Amino acid sequence: MLAAAAIGGSTAQAAPGEDDTPIDNPDLTTACGIDIHVILDESGSVKNYANDVRRAFRAFTSALNNTGSRMAVSEFSTVARLPLPGAAARQYTAVTDATQASIFNPYISSGYNPNGSTHWEDAFRIGRYFLPRPGTQPHLVVFITDGDPNKIVRNDRVTYDPGNPNQAQNEYELKVPLDENETSDSDENPAKDRAVPNANALKAQGSHILTVAVGAGLNSQSSLNRIIDVSGPDVFDGNGTFDISTDDVYRVADFSDLEDAMRQAAFQLCAPSITVRKLIDLTPGPGPDDRIPGEGWDMTATASPTPARWVLPPGATGDTATATTDAEGFASFQWDTTTPTDSDFTITEEDPAGVPPGFENDPSATTCTFRTPDQNDMPLPIDVTDGGFSATVPDDAIVTCEMTNRAPPDPGIEIEKSTNGADADLPPGPFVPIGGDVDWTYVVTNTGNDALSNVAVTDDQGVAVSCPATTIPVGESLTCTASGQALGQAYANVGSVTAVDPFGTQVSDTDPSHYTGSVAAIDVEKATNGADADTGTGPFVPVGGPVTWTYVITNTGNTPLTGVTLEDDQLGTIACGSGTLAPGAQA
C-alpha cells in the first residue's frame, strides 16, 4: 500500500514506501489491435548493439503495421524519457504506414542513442504514471533490457505526495524526465527492489509484462532472478514453444537474435488475421492522397472452414463475423483453426448509418498484402467485387487490406468581383474621379469537392484580367486583378470564371460590379435682405436697420460632398447644416 506523505514537498520513501514483493503477472489475451508499451534499454552497454535493437524494433512495428495495434515507446538509461510525440499526454499511436514513416522509423533511426546507466525503477515509473493501460482492451508491456539495474531515484531530491497535482510537491508521479542528479548509484538487488513496486502497479492494472532479456550481460542465475522479480517466473529460453500470453521472460542470448524474437512476439499476437482499413476520399480525382479513416463502417467476414474460435471480433460464432471500423478505420478478424490450414475469406462492407449517401466503393483501390514470420509484406491475390473481396489466408499470415470509398464529384466555383475594394454588385458603386485609377479584384473560390483546373477569368468590357494560377484545390481561392481609368459615366462590368474538374465537368459563375465617374462641383448663392445683390449698390437699408444674409449651397456635381463649410470674408465661419451634400442637394 502507498505510504501517505505530508503535503508540502516531502521526499520520496524508498520505492516509494511500497511493498517490493513481486505479484503475479496476468496472462495476456492475444489479439490484434491491442495497446503495447515498448520500454527500450538505452544504456551505454547497448551502444555496440544499437543497430540490432533498431532492426528488432522495426521488425516488431512492421509486423503490427496496419493491424489496428497501438504503440507507445519510452526509453531508459540514467533516467527514463518519453521520446515520441503525444506520449507525455498518455497517447498511444496507431501503427500505420503514415506513423511508421513520420514517427516510429525516424525515432529508432536517429532518436535512439544508447548512453548512460541502467535504471529499472525509472523505466517502470514512466510506464506506471505516464503510459498506463489506456482502455479496456488487452495491454502488453514489452520491457527490453541487456543488464542489471544500477541506478535508483534519490529519495532526498525527488518529492513524493501521492495524488497531489502540484509537480513541485509530487515529482515522483508527475515529473518526466528526472534530472540525472536526482538519481544515485545502487547495487543490483536494491535497484531491482525499487523497480518491483512500479512493475507490480502495471500488473495490477491488468497489463502483461514481457521482459526480453538480451545479451551476455544477463547470463547468470542471479540476473535472471532479478528479471523474474519484475515480470514473472515463466521463462522461455529458446527450448520448447514460446507463448506470449503466458511467458513472462523471453531470454535472447545474442543481440543478433533479437530481431527474430521481436518478430515472433508480434506474430503471436496477430496471426492468422485479416485487418481491413476503410478509407474515405472526400475529394475525388487525382492528386495527393488525402484519404481519411472511415469510422463506423460494418465489415462482415465469412470464413471457410468455419473457425474453431473467433479471437476477433469478440463473441462471434459460426462461419460469419461482423466488426465495425474504429476511429482509425480498422476492423480486425482473427481466428483459430482446429488444425493449421489456409482459410478462404469473403469480406463485404455496409455503409454506416448517418453517413451522407453517395460514397461509392472504388474496387480498383481495394488491395491486400500479407506477411509471415519468414517473409515481409507481399501482395495477396484477391477477387474484388463492388464493396468487398475474397482471399485465401495462409494459416501463419497477418493480412492487411485497404478499401476506399469516394464521394461522387460535385464541382463548384464562385467569383466575387469588387471595384476599388467595394463589393459593388448594385449601382452606383464607388465614386471615382474621371481619369482616376480603378482597380478590380476577382476572388475565385473552389466551392466543390474536387480540384479545378483551366481556371479562366474574363470581363465583359474587355478588361485584361491577370490571375496567378490556373488551378484551385478544394476549399481554396485565388485572387485575379485588373485595372483601368474611370470614365465620366455610370459604369458596370461583369466578371466571369470557368473551370473544369478532373472528370471534364465544366463549372462557371459571374459577378457584376459598378462605379460612377465622379464630377465634383458646388455653388453658393448669397442674398442680402432677400436680394441677389451680386452687383450694383444692392438694397438700401436705413442706417442702423437690420440686415439679413442668406446662403444657399448646392451640390451641382454627381458625387456626394462631405466636409462642406461656409466662410464669409466679413463674418467668418457660417453654420450650414451637417456638412454633407448629396448630388443636387442644397443647404
PDB file of N, CA and C in Angstrom, residues 4 39 50 55 121 130 181 226 273 327 359 382 402 410 422 430 470 481-482 490 505 547 554 587:
ATOM      1  N   ALA A   4       1.449   7.256   2.955  1.00  0.00           N
ATOM      2  CA  ALA A   4       0.997   8.638   2.878  1.00  0.00           C
ATOM      3  C   ALA A   4       2.149   9.572   3.189  1.00  0.00           C
ATOM      4  N   ILE A  39       9.314  -0.556 -23.757  1.00  0.00           N
ATOM      5  CA  ILE A  39      10.296   0.143 -22.921  1.00  0.00           C
ATOM      6  C   ILE A  39      11.680  -0.297 -23.368  1.00  0.00           C
ATOM      7  N   ALA A  50      23.389  -1.312 -30.891  1.00  0.00           N
ATOM      8  CA  ALA A  50      22.255  -0.429 -31.163  1.00  0.00           C
ATOM      9  C   ALA A  50      21.567  -0.773 -32.478  1.00  0.00           C
ATOM     10  N   ARG A  55      16.939  -2.834 -35.674  1.00  0.00           N
ATOM     11  CA  ARG A  55      16.332  -3.808 -36.578  1.00  0.00           C
ATOM     12  C   ARG A  55      15.181  -4.550 -35.889  1.00  0.00           C
ATOM     13  N   GLU A 121      14.001   1.236 -12.065  1.00  0.00           N
ATOM     14  CA  GLU A 121      12.938   1.893 -11.308  1.00  0.00           C
ATOM     15  C   GLU A 121      12.290   2.998 -12.130  1.00  0.00           C
ATOM     16  N   PHE A 130       2.852   7.490 -16.603  1.00  0.00           N
ATOM     17  CA  PHE A 130       2.717   8.279 -17.819  1.00  0.00           C
ATOM     18  C   PHE A 130       2.142   7.489 -18.989  1.00  0.00           C
ATOM     19  N   ASN A 181      20.880  14.312 -11.720  1.00  0.00           N
ATOM     20  CA  ASN A 181      21.346  14.447 -10.339  1.00  0.00           C
ATOM     21  C   ASN A 181      20.269  14.075  -9.315  1.00  0.00           C
ATOM     22  N   ARG A 226      16.524 -11.557 -10.833  1.00  0.00           N
ATOM     23  CA  ARG A 226      16.091 -10.159 -10.731  1.00  0.00           C
ATOM     24  C   ARG A 226      15.040  -9.837 -11.807  1.00  0.00           C
ATOM     25  N   SER A 273      -4.796 -13.533 -39.216  1.00  0.00           N
ATOM     26  CA  SER A 273      -5.777 -12.449 -39.100  1.00  0.00           C
ATOM     27  C   SER A 273      -5.898 -11.704 -40.419  1.00  0.00           C
ATOM     28  N   ALA A 327     -11.921   4.408 -34.891  1.00  0.00           N
ATOM     29  CA  ALA A 327     -11.611   5.793 -35.271  1.00  0.00           C
ATOM     30  C   ALA A 327     -10.491   5.885 -36.284  1.00  0.00           C
ATOM     31  N   PHE A 359     -21.270   7.815 -51.101  1.00  0.00           N
ATOM     32  CA  PHE A 359     -19.881   7.380 -51.014  1.00  0.00           C
ATOM     33  C   PHE A 359     -19.771   6.014 -51.690  1.00  0.00           C
ATOM     34  N   ILE A 382      -6.411 -11.313 -54.596  1.00  0.00           N
ATOM     35  CA  ILE A 382      -7.795 -11.187 -54.136  1.00  0.00           C
ATOM     36  C   ILE A 382      -8.717 -11.103 -55.343  1.00  0.00           C
ATOM     37  N   GLU A 402      -6.811  -2.587 -47.614  1.00  0.00           N
ATOM     38  CA  GLU A 402      -7.409  -1.260 -47.679  1.00  0.00           C
ATOM     39  C   GLU A 402      -8.613  -1.309 -48.606  1.00  0.00           C
ATOM     40  N   ASP A 410     -18.505  16.630 -57.163  1.00  0.00           N
ATOM     41  CA  ASP A 410     -19.512  17.689 -57.056  1.00  0.00           C
ATOM     42  C   ASP A 410     -18.800  19.026 -57.188  1.00  0.00           C
ATOM     43  N   ALA A 422     -14.619  47.754 -53.039  1.00  0.00           N
ATOM     44  CA  ALA A 422     -16.047  47.711 -52.714  1.00  0.00           C
ATOM     45  C   ALA A 422     -16.727  46.602 -53.499  1.00  0.00           C
ATOM     46  N   PRO A 430     -18.624  52.706 -55.997  1.00  0.00           N
ATOM     47  CA  PRO A 430     -17.773  53.800 -55.522  1.00  0.00           C
ATOM     48  C   PRO A 430     -17.686  54.929 -56.557  1.00  0.00           C
ATOM     49  N   THR A 470      -3.843  28.771 -62.610  1.00  0.00           N
ATOM     50  CA  THR A 470      -4.986  28.263 -63.370  1.00  0.00           C
ATOM     51  C   THR A 470      -5.576  27.019 -62.721  1.00  0.00           C
ATOM     52  N   THR A 481      -6.675  40.114 -60.826  1.00  0.00           N
ATOM     53  CA  THR A 481      -6.747  41.577 -60.788  1.00  0.00           C
ATOM     54  C   THR A 481      -6.826  42.160 -62.193  1.00  0.00           C
ATOM     55  N   ALA A 482      -7.376  43.382 -62.270  1.00  0.00           N
ATOM     56  CA  ALA A 482      -7.387  44.181 -63.496  1.00  0.00           C
ATOM     57  C   ALA A 482      -7.410  45.649 -63.085  1.00  0.00           C
ATOM     58  N   ALA A 490     -21.786  56.485 -65.345  1.00  0.00           N
ATOM     59  CA  ALA A 490     -22.050  55.283 -64.543  1.00  0.00           C
ATOM     60  C   ALA A 490     -21.522  54.080 -65.325  1.00  0.00           C
ATOM     61  N   THR A 505     -15.939  17.929 -66.129  1.00  0.00           N
ATOM     62  CA  THR A 505     -17.153  18.716 -65.901  1.00  0.00           C
ATOM     63  C   THR A 505     -16.787  20.193 -65.767  1.00  0.00           C
ATOM     64  N   VAL A 547     -30.006  93.801 -41.221  1.00  0.00           N
ATOM     65  CA  VAL A 547     -29.503  93.225 -42.469  1.00  0.00           C
ATOM     66  C   VAL A 547     -29.448  91.709 -42.264  1.00  0.00           C
ATOM     67  N   THR A 554     -25.392  74.527 -53.091  1.00  0.00           N
ATOM     68  CA  THR A 554     -25.936  73.442 -53.921  1.00  0.00           C
ATOM     69  C   THR A 554     -24.803  72.552 -54.430  1.00  0.00           C
ATOM     70  N   ALA A 587     -28.104  73.276 -49.077  1.00  0.00           N
ATOM     71  CA  ALA A 587     -28.012  73.512 -47.636  1.00  0.00           C
ATOM     72  C   ALA A 587     -27.983  75.003 -47.395  1.00  0.00           C
TER      73      ALA A 587
END
